[in-house]
Amino acid sequence: MGEIASSPRFGESPAGPLLLSLRLSATVEAVPRARHALRAVLAQRVPGAPVDTLELLLSELVTNAVQHSTRGRTVAVAVLRRENSIRLAVVDDDTALPEAGGAVDLLDEHGRGLLLVEAMAEEWGSYPVPDGKVVWCDVKTVE
């Protein structure tokens, strides 16, 4: 699976120190494990971070990665501290890049995750890596 922190895309602007790196089984248990690990590292290393927002967005990114994992083995999570933001990045083995902004039926149980990411993150995007894709978002930490 592609490496998040060493990806050339992270090199386009300084990615900042790596706060958390996880490799999780691509199962529903990955979501709460990622959330709990994020909450713990932010409490220790970035006490002023918008924890609830970051936790929600990481949950959405990991849920999408688990749902779209084509081989269903693992997903990787990285959390990086940047100058005025926290970057969340998730890798899965699906090569299809996500798109947000499409219409969602109000009765659908799925399809709102990236709309939340788009609405709540400062910036988000995705890019291919040799074994899949990275989906990332930045959340502002300093006004």
mmCIF file of N, CA and C in Angstrom:
data_model
loop_
_atom_site.group_PDB
_atom_site.id
_atom_site.type_symbol
_atom_site.label_atom_id
_atom_site.label_comp_id
_atom_site.label_asym_id
_atom_site.label_seq_id
_atom_site.Cartn_x
_atom_site.Cartn_y
_atom_site.Cartn_z
ATOM 1 N N MET A 1 0.844 -1.169 0.000
ATOM 2 C CA MET A 1 0.000 0.000 0.000
ATOM 3 C C MET A 1 0.887 1.229 0.000
ATOM 4 N N GLY A 2 0.487 2.261 -0.694
ATOM 5 C CA GLY A 2 1.299 3.459 -0.833
ATOM 6 C C GLY A 2 1.610 4.131 0.483
ATOM 7 N N GLU A 3 2.737 4.771 0.532
ATOM 8 C CA GLU A 3 3.141 5.487 1.731
ATOM 9 C C GLU A 3 2.562 6.891 1.705
ATOM 10 N N ILE A 4 1.933 7.284 2.772
ATOM 11 C CA ILE A 4 1.282 8.582 2.832
ATOM 12 C C ILE A 4 2.294 9.702 3.027
ATOM 13 N N ALA A 5 3.081 9.625 4.075
ATOM 14 C CA ALA A 5 3.927 10.747 4.464
ATOM 15 C C ALA A 5 5.031 11.031 3.453
ATOM 16 N N SER A 6 5.493 10.021 2.742
ATOM 17 C CA SER A 6 6.582 10.241 1.809
ATOM 18 C C SER A 6 6.113 10.495 0.381
ATOM 19 N N SER A 7 4.820 10.570 0.180
ATOM 20 C CA SER A 7 4.287 10.788 -1.151
ATOM 21 C C SER A 7 4.746 12.138 -1.693
ATOM 22 N N PRO A 8 5.023 12.220 -2.994
ATOM 23 C CA PRO A 8 5.415 13.495 -3.584
ATOM 24 C C PRO A 8 4.374 14.590 -3.359
ATOM 25 N N ARG A 9 3.099 14.240 -3.295
ATOM 26 C CA ARG A 9 2.064 15.248 -3.099
ATOM 27 C C ARG A 9 2.231 15.938 -1.748
ATOM 28 N N PHE A 10 2.636 15.188 -0.742
ATOM 29 C CA PHE A 10 2.861 15.812 0.549
ATOM 30 C C PHE A 10 4.068 16.728 0.482
ATOM 31 N N GLY A 11 4.959 16.487 -0.452
ATOM 32 C CA GLY A 11 6.136 17.318 -0.601
ATOM 33 C C GLY A 11 5.857 18.640 -1.294
ATOM 34 N N GLU A 12 4.685 18.785 -1.926
ATOM 35 C CA GLU A 12 4.363 20.025 -2.615
ATOM 36 C C GLU A 12 4.273 21.202 -1.646
ATOM 37 N N SER A 13 3.790 20.949 -0.456
ATOM 38 C CA SER A 13 3.822 21.925 0.620
ATOM 39 C C SER A 13 4.238 21.160 1.859
ATOM 40 N N PRO A 14 4.925 21.792 2.784
ATOM 41 C CA PRO A 14 5.437 21.035 3.924
ATOM 42 C C PRO A 14 4.312 20.311 4.653
ATOM 43 N N ALA A 15 4.453 19.018 4.772
ATOM 44 C CA ALA A 15 3.411 18.218 5.415
ATOM 45 C C ALA A 15 3.463 18.343 6.925
ATOM 46 N N GLY A 16 4.602 18.646 7.471
ATOM 47 C CA GLY A 16 4.709 18.789 8.911
ATOM 48 C C GLY A 16 4.973 17.468 9.588
ATOM 49 N N PRO A 17 5.170 17.531 10.894
ATOM 50 C CA PRO A 17 5.499 16.323 11.648
ATOM 51 C C PRO A 17 4.353 15.303 11.643
ATOM 52 N N LEU A 18 4.740 14.060 11.575
ATOM 53 C CA LEU A 18 3.782 12.966 11.632
ATOM 54 C C LEU A 18 3.363 12.772 13.081
ATOM 55 N N LEU A 19 2.076 12.916 13.352
ATOM 56 C CA LEU A 19 1.549 12.725 14.704
ATOM 57 C C LEU A 19 1.082 11.303 14.944
ATOM 58 N N LEU A 20 0.589 10.655 13.886
ATOM 59 C CA LEU A 20 -0.014 9.340 14.035
ATOM 60 C C LEU A 20 0.075 8.603 12.718
ATOM 61 N N SER A 21 0.424 7.344 12.774
ATOM 62 C CA SER A 21 0.444 6.478 11.601
ATOM 63 C C SER A 21 -0.126 5.133 12.019
ATOM 64 N N LEU A 22 -1.177 4.703 11.335
ATOM 65 C CA LEU A 22 -1.840 3.436 11.658
ATOM 66 C C LEU A 22 -2.037 2.612 10.396
ATOM 67 N N ARG A 23 -1.965 1.320 10.534
ATOM 68 C CA ARG A 23 -2.385 0.398 9.488
ATOM 69 C C ARG A 23 -3.437 -0.493 10.143
ATOM 70 N N LEU A 24 -4.653 -0.465 9.602
ATOM 71 C CA LEU A 24 -5.791 -1.145 10.209
ATOM 72 C C LEU A 24 -6.413 -2.126 9.229
ATOM 73 N N SER A 25 -6.969 -3.199 9.750
ATOM 74 C CA SER A 25 -7.748 -4.116 8.910
ATOM 75 C C SER A 25 -8.922 -3.349 8.332
ATOM 76 N N ALA A 26 -9.237 -3.602 7.090
ATOM 77 C CA ALA A 26 -10.325 -2.892 6.408
ATOM 78 C C ALA A 26 -11.673 -3.484 6.831
ATOM 79 N N THR A 27 -12.005 -3.270 8.103
ATOM 80 C CA THR A 27 -13.266 -3.737 8.675
ATOM 81 C C THR A 27 -13.922 -2.570 9.404
ATOM 82 N N VAL A 28 -15.160 -2.750 9.821
ATOM 83 C CA VAL A 28 -15.861 -1.673 10.525
ATOM 84 C C VAL A 28 -15.158 -1.294 11.824
ATOM 85 N N GLU A 29 -14.386 -2.204 12.402
ATOM 86 C CA GLU A 29 -13.655 -1.892 13.639
ATOM 87 C C GLU A 29 -12.560 -0.844 13.408
ATOM 88 N N ALA A 30 -12.160 -0.637 12.164
ATOM 89 C CA ALA A 30 -11.125 0.347 11.865
ATOM 90 C C ALA A 30 -11.575 1.758 12.235
ATOM 91 N N VAL A 31 -12.842 2.048 12.091
ATOM 92 C CA VAL A 31 -13.338 3.408 12.319
ATOM 93 C C VAL A 31 -13.186 3.817 13.788
ATOM 94 N N PRO A 32 -13.721 3.070 14.754
ATOM 95 C CA PRO A 32 -13.517 3.510 16.144
ATOM 96 C C PRO A 32 -12.064 3.444 16.592
ATOM 97 N N ARG A 33 -11.302 2.495 16.077
ATOM 98 C CA ARG A 33 -9.884 2.437 16.443
ATOM 99 C C ARG A 33 -9.148 3.690 15.981
ATOM 100 N N ALA A 34 -9.419 4.128 14.761
ATOM 101 C CA ALA A 34 -8.778 5.345 14.243
ATOM 102 C C ALA A 34 -9.215 6.562 15.047
ATOM 103 N N ARG A 35 -10.506 6.661 15.369
ATOM 104 C CA ARG A 35 -11.019 7.796 16.153
ATOM 105 C C ARG A 35 -10.357 7.872 17.524
ATOM 106 N N HIS A 36 -10.290 6.741 18.216
ATOM 107 C CA HIS A 36 -9.706 6.723 19.568
ATOM 108 C C HIS A 36 -8.223 7.078 19.534
ATOM 109 N N ALA A 37 -7.504 6.553 18.559
ATOM 110 C CA ALA A 37 -6.075 6.872 18.434
ATOM 111 C C ALA A 37 -5.885 8.360 18.147
ATOM 112 N N LEU A 38 -6.724 8.923 17.275
ATOM 113 C CA LEU A 38 -6.649 10.350 16.958
ATOM 114 C C LEU A 38 -6.897 11.192 18.200
ATOM 115 N N ARG A 39 -7.950 10.872 18.926
ATOM 116 C CA ARG A 39 -8.292 11.641 20.126
ATOM 117 C C ARG A 39 -7.139 11.612 21.132
ATOM 118 N N ALA A 40 -6.523 10.454 21.310
ATOM 119 C CA ALA A 40 -5.426 10.319 22.267
ATOM 120 C C ALA A 40 -4.217 11.153 21.850
ATOM 121 N N VAL A 41 -3.834 11.091 20.575
ATOM 122 C CA VAL A 41 -2.647 11.837 20.138
ATOM 123 C C VAL A 41 -2.896 13.342 20.153
ATOM 124 N N LEU A 42 -4.105 13.767 19.826
ATOM 125 C CA LEU A 42 -4.390 15.198 19.855
ATOM 126 C C LEU A 42 -4.385 15.730 21.283
ATOM 127 N N ALA A 43 -4.902 14.962 22.225
ATOM 128 C CA ALA A 43 -4.903 15.388 23.625
ATOM 129 C C ALA A 43 -3.477 15.588 24.126
ATOM 130 N N GLN A 44 -2.565 14.748 23.680
ATOM 131 C CA GLN A 44 -1.170 14.837 24.130
ATOM 132 C C GLN A 44 -0.366 15.891 23.381
ATOM 133 N N ARG A 45 -0.598 16.003 22.069
ATOM 134 C CA ARG A 45 0.329 16.795 21.250
ATOM 135 C C ARG A 45 -0.260 18.063 20.661
ATOM 136 N N VAL A 46 -1.592 18.159 20.561
ATOM 137 C CA VAL A 46 -2.225 19.352 19.984
ATOM 138 C C VAL A 46 -3.486 19.666 20.794
ATOM 139 N N PRO A 47 -3.327 20.090 22.048
ATOM 140 C CA PRO A 47 -4.485 20.252 22.925
ATOM 141 C C PRO A 47 -5.539 21.236 22.429
ATOM 142 N N GLY A 48 -5.181 22.199 21.602
ATOM 143 C CA GLY A 48 -6.153 23.173 21.110
ATOM 144 C C GLY A 48 -6.834 22.786 19.816
ATOM 145 N N ALA A 49 -6.601 21.578 19.332
ATOM 146 C CA ALA A 49 -7.169 21.158 18.039
ATOM 147 C C ALA A 49 -8.682 20.976 18.134
ATOM 148 N N PRO A 50 -9.383 21.194 17.033
ATOM 149 C CA PRO A 50 -10.834 20.955 17.000
ATOM 150 C C PRO A 50 -11.113 19.441 16.918
ATOM 151 N N VAL A 51 -11.026 18.782 18.057
ATOM 152 C CA VAL A 51 -11.043 17.324 18.120
ATOM 153 C C VAL A 51 -12.315 16.732 17.518
ATOM 154 N N ASP A 52 -13.473 17.290 17.850
ATOM 155 C CA ASP A 52 -14.726 16.718 17.353
ATOM 156 C C ASP A 52 -14.797 16.753 15.829
ATOM 157 N N THR A 53 -14.378 17.866 15.242
ATOM 158 C CA THR A 53 -14.381 17.983 13.780
ATOM 159 C C THR A 53 -13.407 16.991 13.163
ATOM 160 N N LEU A 54 -12.189 16.934 13.701
ATOM 161 C CA LEU A 54 -11.187 16.003 13.172
ATOM 162 C C LEU A 54 -11.642 14.559 13.313
ATOM 163 N N GLU A 55 -12.249 14.242 14.431
ATOM 164 C CA GLU A 55 -12.729 12.881 14.660
ATOM 165 C C GLU A 55 -13.832 12.514 13.659
ATOM 166 N N LEU A 56 -14.756 13.412 13.425
ATOM 167 C CA LEU A 56 -15.835 13.163 12.462
ATOM 168 C C LEU A 56 -15.276 12.972 11.056
ATOM 169 N N LEU A 57 -14.364 13.850 10.651
ATOM 170 C CA LEU A 57 -13.822 13.750 9.299
ATOM 171 C C LEU A 57 -12.973 12.490 9.124
ATOM 172 N N LEU A 58 -12.190 12.139 10.133
ATOM 173 C CA LEU A 58 -11.421 10.896 10.035
ATOM 174 C C LEU A 58 -12.353 9.694 9.946
ATOM 175 N N SER A 59 -13.436 9.718 10.710
ATOM 176 C CA SER A 59 -14.418 8.634 10.637
ATOM 177 C C SER A 59 -14.972 8.480 9.230
ATOM 178 N N GLU A 60 -15.278 9.604 8.595
ATOM 179 C CA GLU A 60 -15.819 9.551 7.230
ATOM 180 C C GLU A 60 -14.782 9.022 6.244
ATOM 181 N N LEU A 61 -13.540 9.494 6.356
ATOM 182 C CA LEU A 61 -12.501 9.028 5.437
ATOM 183 C C LEU A 61 -12.208 7.540 5.621
ATOM 184 N N VAL A 62 -12.131 7.082 6.862
ATOM 185 C CA VAL A 62 -11.855 5.663 7.112
ATOM 186 C C VAL A 62 -13.041 4.810 6.687
ATOM 187 N N THR A 63 -14.252 5.256 6.960
ATOM 188 C CA THR A 63 -15.443 4.507 6.527
ATOM 189 C C THR A 63 -15.441 4.336 5.013
ATOM 190 N N ASN A 64 -15.159 5.412 4.279
ATOM 191 C CA ASN A 64 -15.101 5.314 2.818
ATOM 192 C C ASN A 64 -14.005 4.351 2.374
ATOM 193 N N ALA A 65 -12.847 4.420 3.025
ATOM 194 C CA ALA A 65 -11.744 3.533 2.653
ATOM 195 C C ALA A 65 -12.118 2.075 2.876
ATOM 196 N N VAL A 66 -12.759 1.787 3.999
ATOM 197 C CA VAL A 66 -13.185 0.406 4.289
ATOM 198 C C VAL A 66 -14.218 -0.045 3.260
ATOM 199 N N GLN A 67 -15.186 0.807 2.958
ATOM 200 C CA GLN A 67 -16.241 0.444 2.007
ATOM 201 C C GLN A 67 -15.711 0.251 0.599
ATOM 202 N N HIS A 68 -14.692 1.005 0.221
ATOM 203 C CA HIS A 68 -14.198 0.949 -1.155
ATOM 204 C C HIS A 68 -12.936 0.116 -1.322
ATOM 205 N N SER A 69 -12.453 -0.453 -0.258
ATOM 206 C CA SER A 69 -11.266 -1.298 -0.350
ATOM 207 C C SER A 69 -11.601 -2.494 -1.234
ATOM 208 N N THR A 70 -10.857 -2.654 -2.312
ATOM 209 C CA THR A 70 -11.194 -3.691 -3.288
ATOM 210 C C THR A 70 -10.737 -5.075 -2.859
ATOM 211 N N ARG A 71 -9.645 -5.134 -2.132
ATOM 212 C CA ARG A 71 -9.159 -6.432 -1.664
ATOM 213 C C ARG A 71 -9.459 -6.644 -0.188
ATOM 214 N N GLY A 72 -9.940 -5.595 0.464
ATOM 215 C CA GLY A 72 -10.413 -5.706 1.827
ATOM 216 C C GLY A 72 -9.374 -6.074 2.863
ATOM 217 N N ARG A 73 -8.127 -5.738 2.621
ATOM 218 C CA ARG A 73 -7.096 -6.137 3.577
ATOM 219 C C ARG A 73 -6.835 -5.069 4.621
ATOM 220 N N THR A 74 -6.266 -3.955 4.223
ATOM 221 C CA THR A 74 -5.919 -2.912 5.190
ATOM 222 C C THR A 74 -6.185 -1.530 4.625
ATOM 223 N N VAL A 75 -6.294 -0.591 5.553
ATOM 224 C CA VAL A 75 -6.293 0.825 5.225
ATOM 225 C C VAL A 75 -5.207 1.458 6.098
ATOM 226 N N ALA A 76 -4.614 2.522 5.609
ATOM 227 C CA ALA A 76 -3.578 3.214 6.364
ATOM 228 C C ALA A 76 -4.055 4.619 6.675
ATOM 229 N N VAL A 77 -3.701 5.092 7.864
ATOM 230 C CA VAL A 77 -4.101 6.414 8.327
ATOM 231 C C VAL A 77 -2.847 7.175 8.743
ATOM 232 N N ALA A 78 -2.770 8.438 8.346
ATOM 233 C CA ALA A 78 -1.706 9.317 8.827
ATOM 234 C C ALA A 78 -2.337 10.625 9.270
ATOM 235 N N VAL A 79 -1.814 11.150 10.364
ATOM 236 C CA VAL A 79 -2.231 12.455 10.865
ATOM 237 C C VAL A 79 -0.966 13.287 10.986
ATOM 238 N N LEU A 80 -0.965 14.423 10.299
ATOM 239 C CA LEU A 80 0.223 15.281 10.263
ATOM 240 C C LEU A 80 -0.122 16.668 10.779
ATOM 241 N N ARG A 81 0.802 17.239 11.519
ATOM 242 C CA ARG A 81 0.612 18.603 11.991
ATOM 243 C C ARG A 81 1.269 19.549 11.003
ATOM 244 N N ARG A 82 0.511 20.519 10.568
ATOM 245 C CA ARG A 82 1.033 21.544 9.675
ATOM 246 C C ARG A 82 1.034 22.856 10.436
ATOM 247 N N GLU A 83 1.499 23.924 9.820
ATOM 248 C CA GLU A 83 1.636 25.197 10.527
ATOM 249 C C GLU A 83 0.330 25.661 11.169
ATOM 250 N N ASN A 84 -0.750 25.679 10.402
ATOM 251 C CA ASN A 84 -2.035 26.154 10.911
ATOM 252 C C ASN A 84 -3.157 25.142 10.748
ATOM 253 N N SER A 85 -2.799 23.879 10.578
ATOM 254 C CA SER A 85 -3.830 22.877 10.351
ATOM 255 C C SER A 85 -3.328 21.492 10.721
ATOM 256 N N ILE A 86 -4.267 20.581 10.741
ATOM 257 C CA ILE A 86 -3.988 19.152 10.892
ATOM 258 C C ILE A 86 -4.417 18.500 9.592
ATOM 259 N N ARG A 87 -3.552 17.672 9.025
ATOM 260 C CA ARG A 87 -3.891 16.926 7.815
ATOM 261 C C ARG A 87 -4.218 15.492 8.198
ATOM 262 N N LEU A 88 -5.379 15.033 7.758
ATOM 263 C CA LEU A 88 -5.793 13.642 7.880
ATOM 264 C C LEU A 88 -5.635 13.015 6.505
ATOM 265 N N ALA A 89 -5.034 11.847 6.430
ATOM 266 C CA ALA A 89 -4.861 11.172 5.141
ATOM 267 C C ALA A 89 -5.130 9.684 5.330
ATOM 268 N N VAL A 90 -5.859 9.106 4.401
ATOM 269 C CA VAL A 90 -6.215 7.687 4.463
ATOM 270 C C VAL A 90 -5.921 7.051 3.114
ATOM 271 N N VAL A 91 -5.273 5.899 3.155
ATOM 272 C CA VAL A 91 -4.938 5.147 1.943
ATOM 273 C C VAL A 91 -5.764 3.877 1.910
ATOM 274 N N ASP A 92 -6.329 3.575 0.752
ATOM 275 C CA ASP A 92 -6.944 2.262 0.542
ATOM 276 C C ASP A 92 -6.484 1.732 -0.804
ATOM 277 N N ASP A 93 -6.887 0.511 -1.124
ATOM 278 C CA ASP A 93 -6.377 -0.138 -2.330
ATOM 279 C C ASP A 93 -7.280 0.033 -3.545
ATOM 280 N N ASP A 94 -8.296 0.883 -3.458
ATOM 281 C CA ASP A 94 -9.161 1.179 -4.592
ATOM 282 C C ASP A 94 -8.516 2.296 -5.405
ATOM 283 N N THR A 95 -8.457 2.145 -6.703
ATOM 284 C CA THR A 95 -7.804 3.155 -7.544
ATOM 285 C C THR A 95 -8.744 4.259 -8.015
ATOM 286 N N ALA A 96 -10.060 4.090 -7.826
ATOM 287 C CA ALA A 96 -11.017 5.114 -8.260
ATOM 288 C C ALA A 96 -10.951 6.312 -7.317
ATOM 289 N N LEU A 97 -10.692 7.489 -7.885
ATOM 290 C CA LEU A 97 -10.620 8.697 -7.074
ATOM 291 C C LEU A 97 -12.025 9.198 -6.767
ATOM 292 N N PRO A 98 -12.257 9.646 -5.530
ATOM 293 C CA PRO A 98 -13.606 10.072 -5.134
ATOM 294 C C PRO A 98 -13.957 11.440 -5.684
ATOM 295 N N GLU A 99 -15.254 11.684 -5.774
ATOM 296 C CA GLU A 99 -15.770 12.990 -6.164
ATOM 297 C C GLU A 99 -16.873 13.347 -5.185
ATOM 298 N N ALA A 100 -16.891 14.572 -4.750
ATOM 299 C CA ALA A 100 -17.967 15.056 -3.882
ATOM 300 C C ALA A 100 -18.794 16.061 -4.654
ATOM 301 N N GLY A 101 -19.864 16.494 -4.029
ATOM 302 C CA GLY A 101 -20.671 17.544 -4.630
ATOM 303 C C GLY A 101 -21.850 17.039 -5.429
ATOM 304 N N GLY A 102 -21.986 15.741 -5.579
ATOM 305 C CA GLY A 102 -23.121 15.198 -6.313
ATOM 306 C C GLY A 102 -24.386 15.213 -5.469
ATOM 307 N N ALA A 103 -25.505 15.091 -6.133
ATOM 308 C CA ALA A 103 -26.780 15.053 -5.431
ATOM 309 C C ALA A 103 -26.915 13.744 -4.671
ATOM 310 N N VAL A 104 -27.492 13.838 -3.481
ATOM 311 C CA VAL A 104 -27.715 12.672 -2.642
ATOM 312 C C VAL A 104 -29.190 12.618 -2.298
ATOM 313 N N ASP A 105 -29.814 11.463 -2.487
ATOM 314 C CA ASP A 105 -31.202 11.266 -2.108
ATOM 315 C C ASP A 105 -31.294 11.309 -0.588
ATOM 316 N N LEU A 106 -32.231 12.060 -0.057
ATOM 317 C CA LEU A 106 -32.370 12.201 1.393
ATOM 318 C C LEU A 106 -32.654 10.871 2.091
ATOM 319 N N LEU A 107 -33.177 9.888 1.371
ATOM 320 C CA LEU A 107 -33.474 8.596 1.972
ATOM 321 C C LEU A 107 -32.308 7.616 1.876
ATOM 322 N N ASP A 108 -31.267 7.961 1.117
ATOM 323 C CA ASP A 108 -30.101 7.087 1.006
ATOM 324 C C ASP A 108 -29.368 7.020 2.338
ATOM 325 N N GLU A 109 -28.887 5.819 2.671
ATOM 326 C CA GLU A 109 -28.117 5.647 3.896
ATOM 327 C C GLU A 109 -26.653 5.998 3.701
ATOM 328 N N HIS A 110 -26.183 6.098 2.473
ATOM 329 C CA HIS A 110 -24.786 6.365 2.177
ATOM 330 C C HIS A 110 -24.667 7.564 1.246
ATOM 331 N N GLY A 111 -23.457 8.079 1.101
ATOM 332 C CA GLY A 111 -23.212 9.108 0.108
ATOM 333 C C GLY A 111 -23.001 10.506 0.651
ATOM 334 N N ARG A 112 -23.060 10.664 1.971
ATOM 335 C CA ARG A 112 -22.897 11.999 2.530
ATOM 336 C C ARG A 112 -21.511 12.265 3.098
ATOM 337 N N GLY A 113 -20.681 11.243 3.199
ATOM 338 C CA GLY A 113 -19.377 11.381 3.841
ATOM 339 C C GLY A 113 -18.503 12.448 3.234
ATOM 340 N N LEU A 114 -18.316 12.401 1.936
ATOM 341 C CA LEU A 114 -17.468 13.398 1.289
ATOM 342 C C LEU A 114 -18.123 14.775 1.248
ATOM 343 N N LEU A 115 -19.448 14.816 1.291
ATOM 344 C CA LEU A 115 -20.107 16.115 1.395
ATOM 345 C C LEU A 115 -19.766 16.766 2.727
ATOM 346 N N LEU A 116 -19.731 15.969 3.796
ATOM 347 C CA LEU A 116 -19.306 16.479 5.102
ATOM 348 C C LEU A 116 -17.859 16.947 5.062
ATOM 349 N N VAL A 117 -17.006 16.132 4.472
ATOM 350 C CA VAL A 117 -15.593 16.490 4.374
ATOM 351 C C VAL A 117 -15.445 17.797 3.603
ATOM 352 N N GLU A 118 -16.130 17.891 2.501
ATOM 353 C CA GLU A 118 -16.063 19.101 1.674
ATOM 354 C C GLU A 118 -16.556 20.326 2.438
ATOM 355 N N ALA A 119 -17.604 20.162 3.232
ATOM 356 C CA ALA A 119 -18.184 21.282 3.964
ATOM 357 C C ALA A 119 -17.361 21.694 5.187
ATOM 358 N N MET A 120 -16.738 20.732 5.858
ATOM 359 C CA MET A 120 -16.096 21.015 7.141
ATOM 360 C C MET A 120 -14.580 21.206 7.073
ATOM 361 N N ALA A 121 -13.946 20.667 6.053
ATOM 362 C CA ALA A 121 -12.487 20.786 5.949
ATOM 363 C C ALA A 121 -12.118 22.085 5.254
ATOM 364 N N GLU A 122 -10.945 22.572 5.579
ATOM 365 C CA GLU A 122 -10.403 23.755 4.907
ATOM 366 C C GLU A 122 -10.147 23.444 3.425
ATOM 367 N N GLU A 123 -9.621 22.244 3.216
ATOM 368 C CA GLU A 123 -9.293 21.754 1.878
ATOM 369 C C GLU A 123 -9.340 20.241 1.923
ATOM 370 N N TRP A 124 -9.601 19.608 0.785
ATOM 371 C CA TRP A 124 -9.515 18.155 0.712
ATOM 372 C C TRP A 124 -9.162 17.760 -0.705
ATOM 373 N N GLY A 125 -8.725 16.543 -0.866
ATOM 374 C CA GLY A 125 -8.410 16.057 -2.197
ATOM 375 C C GLY A 125 -8.026 14.592 -2.162
ATOM 376 N N SER A 126 -7.621 14.112 -3.310
ATOM 377 C CA SER A 126 -7.193 12.717 -3.421
ATOM 378 C C SER A 126 -6.189 12.622 -4.552
ATOM 379 N N TYR A 127 -5.406 11.570 -4.512
ATOM 380 C CA TYR A 127 -4.452 11.316 -5.586
ATOM 381 C C TYR A 127 -4.091 9.845 -5.588
ATOM 382 N N PRO A 128 -3.730 9.349 -6.767
ATOM 383 C CA PRO A 128 -3.375 7.928 -6.869
ATOM 384 C C PRO A 128 -1.992 7.662 -6.288
ATOM 385 N N VAL A 129 -1.831 6.474 -5.753
ATOM 386 C CA VAL A 129 -0.535 5.935 -5.345
ATOM 387 C C VAL A 129 -0.425 4.566 -6.010
ATOM 388 N N PRO A 130 0.757 3.979 -6.047
ATOM 389 C CA PRO A 130 0.915 2.723 -6.800
ATOM 390 C C PRO A 130 -0.091 1.622 -6.463
ATOM 391 N N ASP A 131 -0.496 1.510 -5.213
ATOM 392 C CA ASP A 131 -1.407 0.423 -4.843
ATOM 393 C C ASP A 131 -2.804 0.889 -4.497
ATOM 394 N N GLY A 132 -3.203 2.092 -4.909
ATOM 395 C CA GLY A 132 -4.543 2.574 -4.580
ATOM 396 C C GLY A 132 -4.623 4.082 -4.658
ATOM 397 N N LYS A 133 -5.122 4.685 -3.577
ATOM 398 C CA LYS A 133 -5.270 6.142 -3.557
ATOM 399 C C LYS A 133 -5.148 6.653 -2.131
ATOM 400 N N VAL A 134 -4.856 7.948 -2.041
ATOM 401 C CA VAL A 134 -4.858 8.672 -0.780
ATOM 402 C C VAL A 134 -5.991 9.687 -0.858
ATOM 403 N N VAL A 135 -6.803 9.744 0.189
ATOM 404 C CA VAL A 135 -7.799 10.799 0.328
ATOM 405 C C VAL A 135 -7.408 11.570 1.589
ATOM 406 N N TRP A 136 -7.324 12.891 1.469
ATOM 407 C CA TRP A 136 -6.825 13.710 2.572
ATOM 408 C C TRP A 136 -7.714 14.924 2.774
ATOM 409 N N CYS A 137 -7.595 15.497 3.962
ATOM 410 C CA CYS A 137 -8.242 16.783 4.224
ATOM 411 C C CYS A 137 -7.437 17.539 5.279
ATOM 412 N N ASP A 138 -7.512 18.851 5.209
ATOM 413 C CA ASP A 138 -6.857 19.728 6.169
ATOM 414 C C ASP A 138 -7.927 20.442 6.991
ATOM 415 N N VAL A 139 -7.693 20.498 8.300
ATOM 416 C CA VAL A 139 -8.612 21.194 9.213
ATOM 417 C C VAL A 139 -7.809 22.268 9.925
ATOM 418 N N LYS A 140 -8.288 23.485 9.847
ATOM 419 C CA LYS A 140 -7.596 24.623 10.436
ATOM 420 C C LYS A 140 -7.544 24.490 11.955
ATOM 421 N N THR A 141 -6.386 24.832 12.527
ATOM 422 C CA THR A 141 -6.222 24.765 13.982
ATOM 423 C C THR A 141 -5.980 26.135 14.600
ATOM 424 N N VAL A 142 -5.563 27.115 13.800
ATOM 425 C CA VAL A 142 -5.234 28.443 14.313
ATOM 426 C C VAL A 142 -5.951 29.473 13.455
ATOM 427 N N GLU A 143 -6.542 30.439 14.113
ATOM 428 C CA GLU A 143 -7.213 31.518 13.377
ATOM 429 C C GLU A 143 -6.213 32.468 12.780
#
